[in-house]
PDB file of C-alpha atoms and ligand atoms in Angstrom:
ATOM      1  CA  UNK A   1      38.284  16.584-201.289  1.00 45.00           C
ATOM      2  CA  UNK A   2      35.216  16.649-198.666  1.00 45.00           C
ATOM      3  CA  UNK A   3      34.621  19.521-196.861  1.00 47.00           C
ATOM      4  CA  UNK A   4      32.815  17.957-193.928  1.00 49.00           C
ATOM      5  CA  UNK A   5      33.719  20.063-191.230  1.00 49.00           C
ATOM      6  CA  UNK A   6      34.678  18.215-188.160  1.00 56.00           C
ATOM      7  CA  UNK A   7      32.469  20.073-184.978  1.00 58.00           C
ATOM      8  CA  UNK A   8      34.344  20.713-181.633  1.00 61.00           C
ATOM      9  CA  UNK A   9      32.590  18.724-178.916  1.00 63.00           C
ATOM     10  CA  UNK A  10      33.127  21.158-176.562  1.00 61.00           C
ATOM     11  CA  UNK A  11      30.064  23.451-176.548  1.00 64.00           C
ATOM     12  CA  UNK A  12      27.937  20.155-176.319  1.00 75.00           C
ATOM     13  CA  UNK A  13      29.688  19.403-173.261  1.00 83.00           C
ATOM     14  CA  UNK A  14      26.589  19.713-170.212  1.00 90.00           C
ATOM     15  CA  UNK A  15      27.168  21.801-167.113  1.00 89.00           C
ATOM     16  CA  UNK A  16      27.140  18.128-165.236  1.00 91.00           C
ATOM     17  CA  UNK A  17      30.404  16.989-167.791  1.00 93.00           C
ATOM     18  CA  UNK A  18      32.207  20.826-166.993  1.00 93.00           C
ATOM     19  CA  UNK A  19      31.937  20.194-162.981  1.00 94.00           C
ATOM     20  CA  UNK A  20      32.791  16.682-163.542  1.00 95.00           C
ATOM     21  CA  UNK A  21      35.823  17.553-165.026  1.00 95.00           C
ATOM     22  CA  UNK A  22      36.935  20.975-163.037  1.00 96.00           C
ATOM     23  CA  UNK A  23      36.149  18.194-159.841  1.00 95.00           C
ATOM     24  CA  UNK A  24      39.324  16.071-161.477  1.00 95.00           C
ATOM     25  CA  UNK A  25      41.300  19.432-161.807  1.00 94.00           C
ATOM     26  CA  UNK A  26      40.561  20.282-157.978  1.00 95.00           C
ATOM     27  CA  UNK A  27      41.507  16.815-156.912  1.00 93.00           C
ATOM     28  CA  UNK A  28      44.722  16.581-158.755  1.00 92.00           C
ATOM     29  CA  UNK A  29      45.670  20.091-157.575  1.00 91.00           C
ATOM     30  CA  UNK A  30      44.161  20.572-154.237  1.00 83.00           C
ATOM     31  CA  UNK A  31      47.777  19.050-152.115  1.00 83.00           C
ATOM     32  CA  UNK A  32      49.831  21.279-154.224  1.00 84.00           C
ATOM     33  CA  UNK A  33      50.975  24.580-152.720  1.00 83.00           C
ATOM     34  CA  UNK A  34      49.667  27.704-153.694  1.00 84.00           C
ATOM     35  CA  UNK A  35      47.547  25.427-156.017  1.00 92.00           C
ATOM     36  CA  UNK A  36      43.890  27.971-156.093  1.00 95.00           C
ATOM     37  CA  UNK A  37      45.323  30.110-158.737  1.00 95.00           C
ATOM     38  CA  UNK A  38      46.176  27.031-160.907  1.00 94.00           C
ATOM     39  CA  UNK A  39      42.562  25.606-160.539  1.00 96.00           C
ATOM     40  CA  UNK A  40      40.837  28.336-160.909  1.00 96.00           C
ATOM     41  CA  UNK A  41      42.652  29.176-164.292  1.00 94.00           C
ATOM     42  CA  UNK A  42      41.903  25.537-165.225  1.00 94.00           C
ATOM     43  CA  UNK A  43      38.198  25.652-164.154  1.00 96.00           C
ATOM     44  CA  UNK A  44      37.759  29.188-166.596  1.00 93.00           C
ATOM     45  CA  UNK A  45      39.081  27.554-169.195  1.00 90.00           C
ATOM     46  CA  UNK A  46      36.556  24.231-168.762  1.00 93.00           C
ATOM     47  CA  UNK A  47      33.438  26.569-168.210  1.00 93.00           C
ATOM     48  CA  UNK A  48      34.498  29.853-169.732  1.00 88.00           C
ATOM     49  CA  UNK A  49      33.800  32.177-166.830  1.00 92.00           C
ATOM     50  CA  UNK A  50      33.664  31.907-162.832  1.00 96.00           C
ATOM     51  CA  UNK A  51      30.685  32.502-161.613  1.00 96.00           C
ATOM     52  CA  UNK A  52      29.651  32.755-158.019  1.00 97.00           C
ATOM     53  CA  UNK A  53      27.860  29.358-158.371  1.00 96.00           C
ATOM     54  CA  UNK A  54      31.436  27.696-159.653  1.00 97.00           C
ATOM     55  CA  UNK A  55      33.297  29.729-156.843  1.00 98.00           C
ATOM     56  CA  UNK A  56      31.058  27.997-153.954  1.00 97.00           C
ATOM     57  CA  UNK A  57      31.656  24.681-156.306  1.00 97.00           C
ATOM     58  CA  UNK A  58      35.705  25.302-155.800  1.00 97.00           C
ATOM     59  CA  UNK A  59      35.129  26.165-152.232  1.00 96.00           C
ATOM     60  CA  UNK A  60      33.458  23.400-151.137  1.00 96.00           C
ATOM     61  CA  UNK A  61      35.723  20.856-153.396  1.00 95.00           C
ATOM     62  CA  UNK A  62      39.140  22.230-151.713  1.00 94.00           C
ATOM     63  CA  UNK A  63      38.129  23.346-148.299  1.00 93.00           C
ATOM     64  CA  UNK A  64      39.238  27.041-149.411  1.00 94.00           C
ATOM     65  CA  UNK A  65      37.284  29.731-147.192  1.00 96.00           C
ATOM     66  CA  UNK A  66      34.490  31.110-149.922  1.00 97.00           C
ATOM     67  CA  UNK A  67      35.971  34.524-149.003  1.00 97.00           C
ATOM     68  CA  UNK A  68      39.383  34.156-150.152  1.00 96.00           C
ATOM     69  CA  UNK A  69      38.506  32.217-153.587  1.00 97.00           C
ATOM     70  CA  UNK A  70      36.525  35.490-154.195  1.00 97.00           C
ATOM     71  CA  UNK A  71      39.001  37.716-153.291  1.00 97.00           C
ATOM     72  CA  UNK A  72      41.298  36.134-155.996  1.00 96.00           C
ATOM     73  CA  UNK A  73      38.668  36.182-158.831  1.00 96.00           C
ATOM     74  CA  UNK A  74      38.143  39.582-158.090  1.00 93.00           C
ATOM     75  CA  UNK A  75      41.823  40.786-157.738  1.00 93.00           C
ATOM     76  CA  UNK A  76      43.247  39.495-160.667  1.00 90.00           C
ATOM     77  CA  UNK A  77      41.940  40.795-164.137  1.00 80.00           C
ATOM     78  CA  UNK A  78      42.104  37.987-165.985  1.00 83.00           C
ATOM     79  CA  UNK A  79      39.292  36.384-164.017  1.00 91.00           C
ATOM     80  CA  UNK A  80      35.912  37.114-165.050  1.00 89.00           C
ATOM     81  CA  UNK A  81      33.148  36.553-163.117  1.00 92.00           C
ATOM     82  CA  UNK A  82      30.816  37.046-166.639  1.00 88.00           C
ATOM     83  CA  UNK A  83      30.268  35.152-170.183  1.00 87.00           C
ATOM     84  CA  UNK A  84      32.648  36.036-172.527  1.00 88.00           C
ATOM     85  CA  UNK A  85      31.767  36.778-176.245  1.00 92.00           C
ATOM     86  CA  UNK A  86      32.784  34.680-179.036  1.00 93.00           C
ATOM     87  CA  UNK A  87      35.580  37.190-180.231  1.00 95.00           C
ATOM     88  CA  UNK A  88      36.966  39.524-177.425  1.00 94.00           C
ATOM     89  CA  UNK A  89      37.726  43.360-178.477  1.00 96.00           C
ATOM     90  CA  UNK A  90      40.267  45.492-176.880  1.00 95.00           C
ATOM     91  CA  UNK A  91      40.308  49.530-176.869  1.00 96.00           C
ATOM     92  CA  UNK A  92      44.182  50.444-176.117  1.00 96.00           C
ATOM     93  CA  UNK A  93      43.496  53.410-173.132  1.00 95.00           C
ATOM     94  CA  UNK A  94      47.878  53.798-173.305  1.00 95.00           C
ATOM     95  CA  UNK A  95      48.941  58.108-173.096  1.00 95.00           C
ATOM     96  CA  UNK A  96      49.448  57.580-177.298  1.00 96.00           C
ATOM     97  CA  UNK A  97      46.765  55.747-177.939  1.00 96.00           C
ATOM     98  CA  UNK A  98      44.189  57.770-175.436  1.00 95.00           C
ATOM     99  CA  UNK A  99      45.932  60.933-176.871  1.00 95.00           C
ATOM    100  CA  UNK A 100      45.086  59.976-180.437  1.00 95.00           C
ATOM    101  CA  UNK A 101      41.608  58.917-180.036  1.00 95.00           C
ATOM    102  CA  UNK A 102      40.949  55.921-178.187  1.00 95.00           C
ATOM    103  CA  UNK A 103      37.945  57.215-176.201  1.00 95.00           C
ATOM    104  CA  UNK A 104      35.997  58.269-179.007  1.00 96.00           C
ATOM    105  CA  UNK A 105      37.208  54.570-180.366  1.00 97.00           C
ATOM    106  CA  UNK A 106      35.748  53.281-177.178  1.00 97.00           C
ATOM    107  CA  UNK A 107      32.359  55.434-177.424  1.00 97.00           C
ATOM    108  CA  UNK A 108      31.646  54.432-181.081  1.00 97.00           C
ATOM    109  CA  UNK A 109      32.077  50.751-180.555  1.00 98.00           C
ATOM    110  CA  UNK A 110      29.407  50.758-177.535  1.00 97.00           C
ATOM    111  CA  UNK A 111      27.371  52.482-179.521  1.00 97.00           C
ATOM    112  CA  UNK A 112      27.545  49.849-182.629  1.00 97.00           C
ATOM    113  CA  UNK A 113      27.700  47.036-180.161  1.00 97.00           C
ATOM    114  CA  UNK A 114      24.717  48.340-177.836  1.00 97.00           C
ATOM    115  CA  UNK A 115      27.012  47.682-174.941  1.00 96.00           C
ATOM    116  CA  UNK A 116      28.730  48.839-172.395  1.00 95.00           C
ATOM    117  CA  UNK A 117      32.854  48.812-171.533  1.00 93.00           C
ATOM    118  CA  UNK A 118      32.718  44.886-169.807  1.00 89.00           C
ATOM    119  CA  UNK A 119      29.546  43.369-171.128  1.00 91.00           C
ATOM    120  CA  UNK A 120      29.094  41.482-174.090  1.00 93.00           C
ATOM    121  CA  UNK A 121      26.608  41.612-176.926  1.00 95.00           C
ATOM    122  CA  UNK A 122      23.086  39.922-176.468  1.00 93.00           C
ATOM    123  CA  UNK A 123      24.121  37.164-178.873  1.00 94.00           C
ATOM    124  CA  UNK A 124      27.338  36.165-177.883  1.00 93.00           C
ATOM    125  CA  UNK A 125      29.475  37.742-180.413  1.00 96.00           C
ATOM    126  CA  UNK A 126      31.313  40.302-178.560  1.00 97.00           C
ATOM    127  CA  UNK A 127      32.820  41.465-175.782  1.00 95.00           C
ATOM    128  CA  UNK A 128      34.173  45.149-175.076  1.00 95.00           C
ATOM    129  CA  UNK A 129      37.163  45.683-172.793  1.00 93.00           C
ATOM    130  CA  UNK A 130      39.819  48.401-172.597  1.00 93.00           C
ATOM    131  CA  UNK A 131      43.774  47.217-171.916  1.00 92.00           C
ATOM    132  CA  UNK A 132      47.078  48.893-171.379  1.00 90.00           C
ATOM    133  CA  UNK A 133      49.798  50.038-174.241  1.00 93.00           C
ATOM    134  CA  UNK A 134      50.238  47.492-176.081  1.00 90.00           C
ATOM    135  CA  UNK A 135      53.447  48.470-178.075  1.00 93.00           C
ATOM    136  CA  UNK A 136      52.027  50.054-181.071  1.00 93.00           C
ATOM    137  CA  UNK A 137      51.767  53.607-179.801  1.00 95.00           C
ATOM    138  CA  UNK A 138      53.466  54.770-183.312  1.00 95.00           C
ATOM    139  CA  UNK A 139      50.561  53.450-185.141  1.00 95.00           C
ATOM    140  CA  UNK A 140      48.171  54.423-182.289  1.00 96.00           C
ATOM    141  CA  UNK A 141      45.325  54.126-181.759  1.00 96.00           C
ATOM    142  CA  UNK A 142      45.071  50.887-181.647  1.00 97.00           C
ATOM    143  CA  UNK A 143      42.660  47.780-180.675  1.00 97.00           C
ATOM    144  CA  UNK A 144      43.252  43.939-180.499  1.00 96.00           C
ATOM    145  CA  UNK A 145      40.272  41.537-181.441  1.00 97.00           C
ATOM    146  CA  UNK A 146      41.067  38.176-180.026  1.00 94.00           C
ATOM    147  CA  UNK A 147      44.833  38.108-181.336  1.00 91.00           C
ATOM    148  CA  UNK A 148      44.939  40.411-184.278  1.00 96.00           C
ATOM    149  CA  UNK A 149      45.828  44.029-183.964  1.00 96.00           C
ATOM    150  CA  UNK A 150      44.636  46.575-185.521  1.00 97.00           C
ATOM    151  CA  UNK A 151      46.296  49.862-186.115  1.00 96.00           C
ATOM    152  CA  UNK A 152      45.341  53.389-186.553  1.00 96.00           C
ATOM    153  CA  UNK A 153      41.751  52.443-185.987  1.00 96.00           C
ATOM    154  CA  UNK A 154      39.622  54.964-186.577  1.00 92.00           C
ATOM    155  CA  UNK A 155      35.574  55.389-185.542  1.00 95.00           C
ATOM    156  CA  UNK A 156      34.631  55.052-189.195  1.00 94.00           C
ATOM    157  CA  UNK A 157      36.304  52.130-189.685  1.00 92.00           C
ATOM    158  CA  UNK A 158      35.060  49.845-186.725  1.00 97.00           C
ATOM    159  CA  UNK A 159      31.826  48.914-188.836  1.00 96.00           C
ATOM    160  CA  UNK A 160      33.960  47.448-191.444  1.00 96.00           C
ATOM    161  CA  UNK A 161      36.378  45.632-188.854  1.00 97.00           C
ATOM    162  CA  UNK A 162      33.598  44.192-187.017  1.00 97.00           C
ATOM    163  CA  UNK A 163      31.473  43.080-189.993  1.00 96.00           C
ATOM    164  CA  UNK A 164      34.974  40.699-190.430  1.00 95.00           C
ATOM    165  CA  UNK A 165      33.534  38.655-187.646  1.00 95.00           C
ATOM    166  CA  UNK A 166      30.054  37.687-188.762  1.00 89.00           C
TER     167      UNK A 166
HETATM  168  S1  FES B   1      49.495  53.477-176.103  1.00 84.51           S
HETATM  169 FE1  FES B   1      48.297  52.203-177.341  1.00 84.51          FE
HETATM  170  S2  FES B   1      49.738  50.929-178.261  1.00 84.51           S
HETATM  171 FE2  FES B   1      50.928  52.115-176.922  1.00 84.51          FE
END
């Protein structure tokens, strides 16, 4: 059987092709009510992050006062404003999970990642964020990369975890 490996057009796509296409998702949603939320989901997922530039770019395309497309990147946390990594970690900061460790969890991956709590690693691989309980608090503590979790992490173990990803 051939193991050609079919590549995901997608990452060739040029910054002219992403606005191109998050201008077809602003014209097809701009008339509907209550419709920024839904394009600027849409747009994140085309480009991968908002950044101010795209923000001004949404602005302008719906007639949406600059001001208030900000204010909704900004309020809701599932709107970054940054890159994201490849492969997205997540420290559990829940009262179990905290209790049991998670900040030294927390300090132990910035220090193998060279990163800070929000940023992501020089070459793309990773980026650090902390989340809520996450319904594991017996096995705590516990962290999420992407959508596997992993229980009773401990700092010795995170090399090993993370070496999964390379
Ligand atoms: S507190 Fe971390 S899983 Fe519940």
């Amino acid at each position: 059987m051939s193991k050609v490996k079919e590549q995901c057009a997608c990452k060739k796509e040029t910054e002219e092709e992403k606005l191109t296409r998050i201008a077809e998702v602003i014209d097809e949603y701009k008339m509907k009510e209550g419709s920024l939320i839904q394009i600027l989901h849409m747009a994140q997922g085309i480009y991968g992050y908002l950044p101010l530039e795209l923000q001004c770019f949404i602005a302008d395309k719906t007639g949406i006062p600059l001001s208030q497309v900000s204010g909704v990147v900004t309020f809701y946390s599932f709107f970054s404003t940054k890159p994201k990594g490849e492969n997205t970690i997540r420290v559990c900061l829940g009262t179990a999970c905290y209790v049991r460790g998670g900040k030294k969890i927390i300090e132990r991956l910035k220090e193998l990642l060279e990163i800070d709590v929000g940023d992501t690693t020089s070459d793309g691989k990773f980026t650090l964020e902390v989340m809520r309980c996450i319904g594991a608090c017996g096995l705590a503590p516990a962290i999420t990369i992407n959508d596997k979790v992993y229980k009773q992490v401990n700092p010795d173990k995170l090399q090993a975890i993370l070496k999964e990803y390379y």
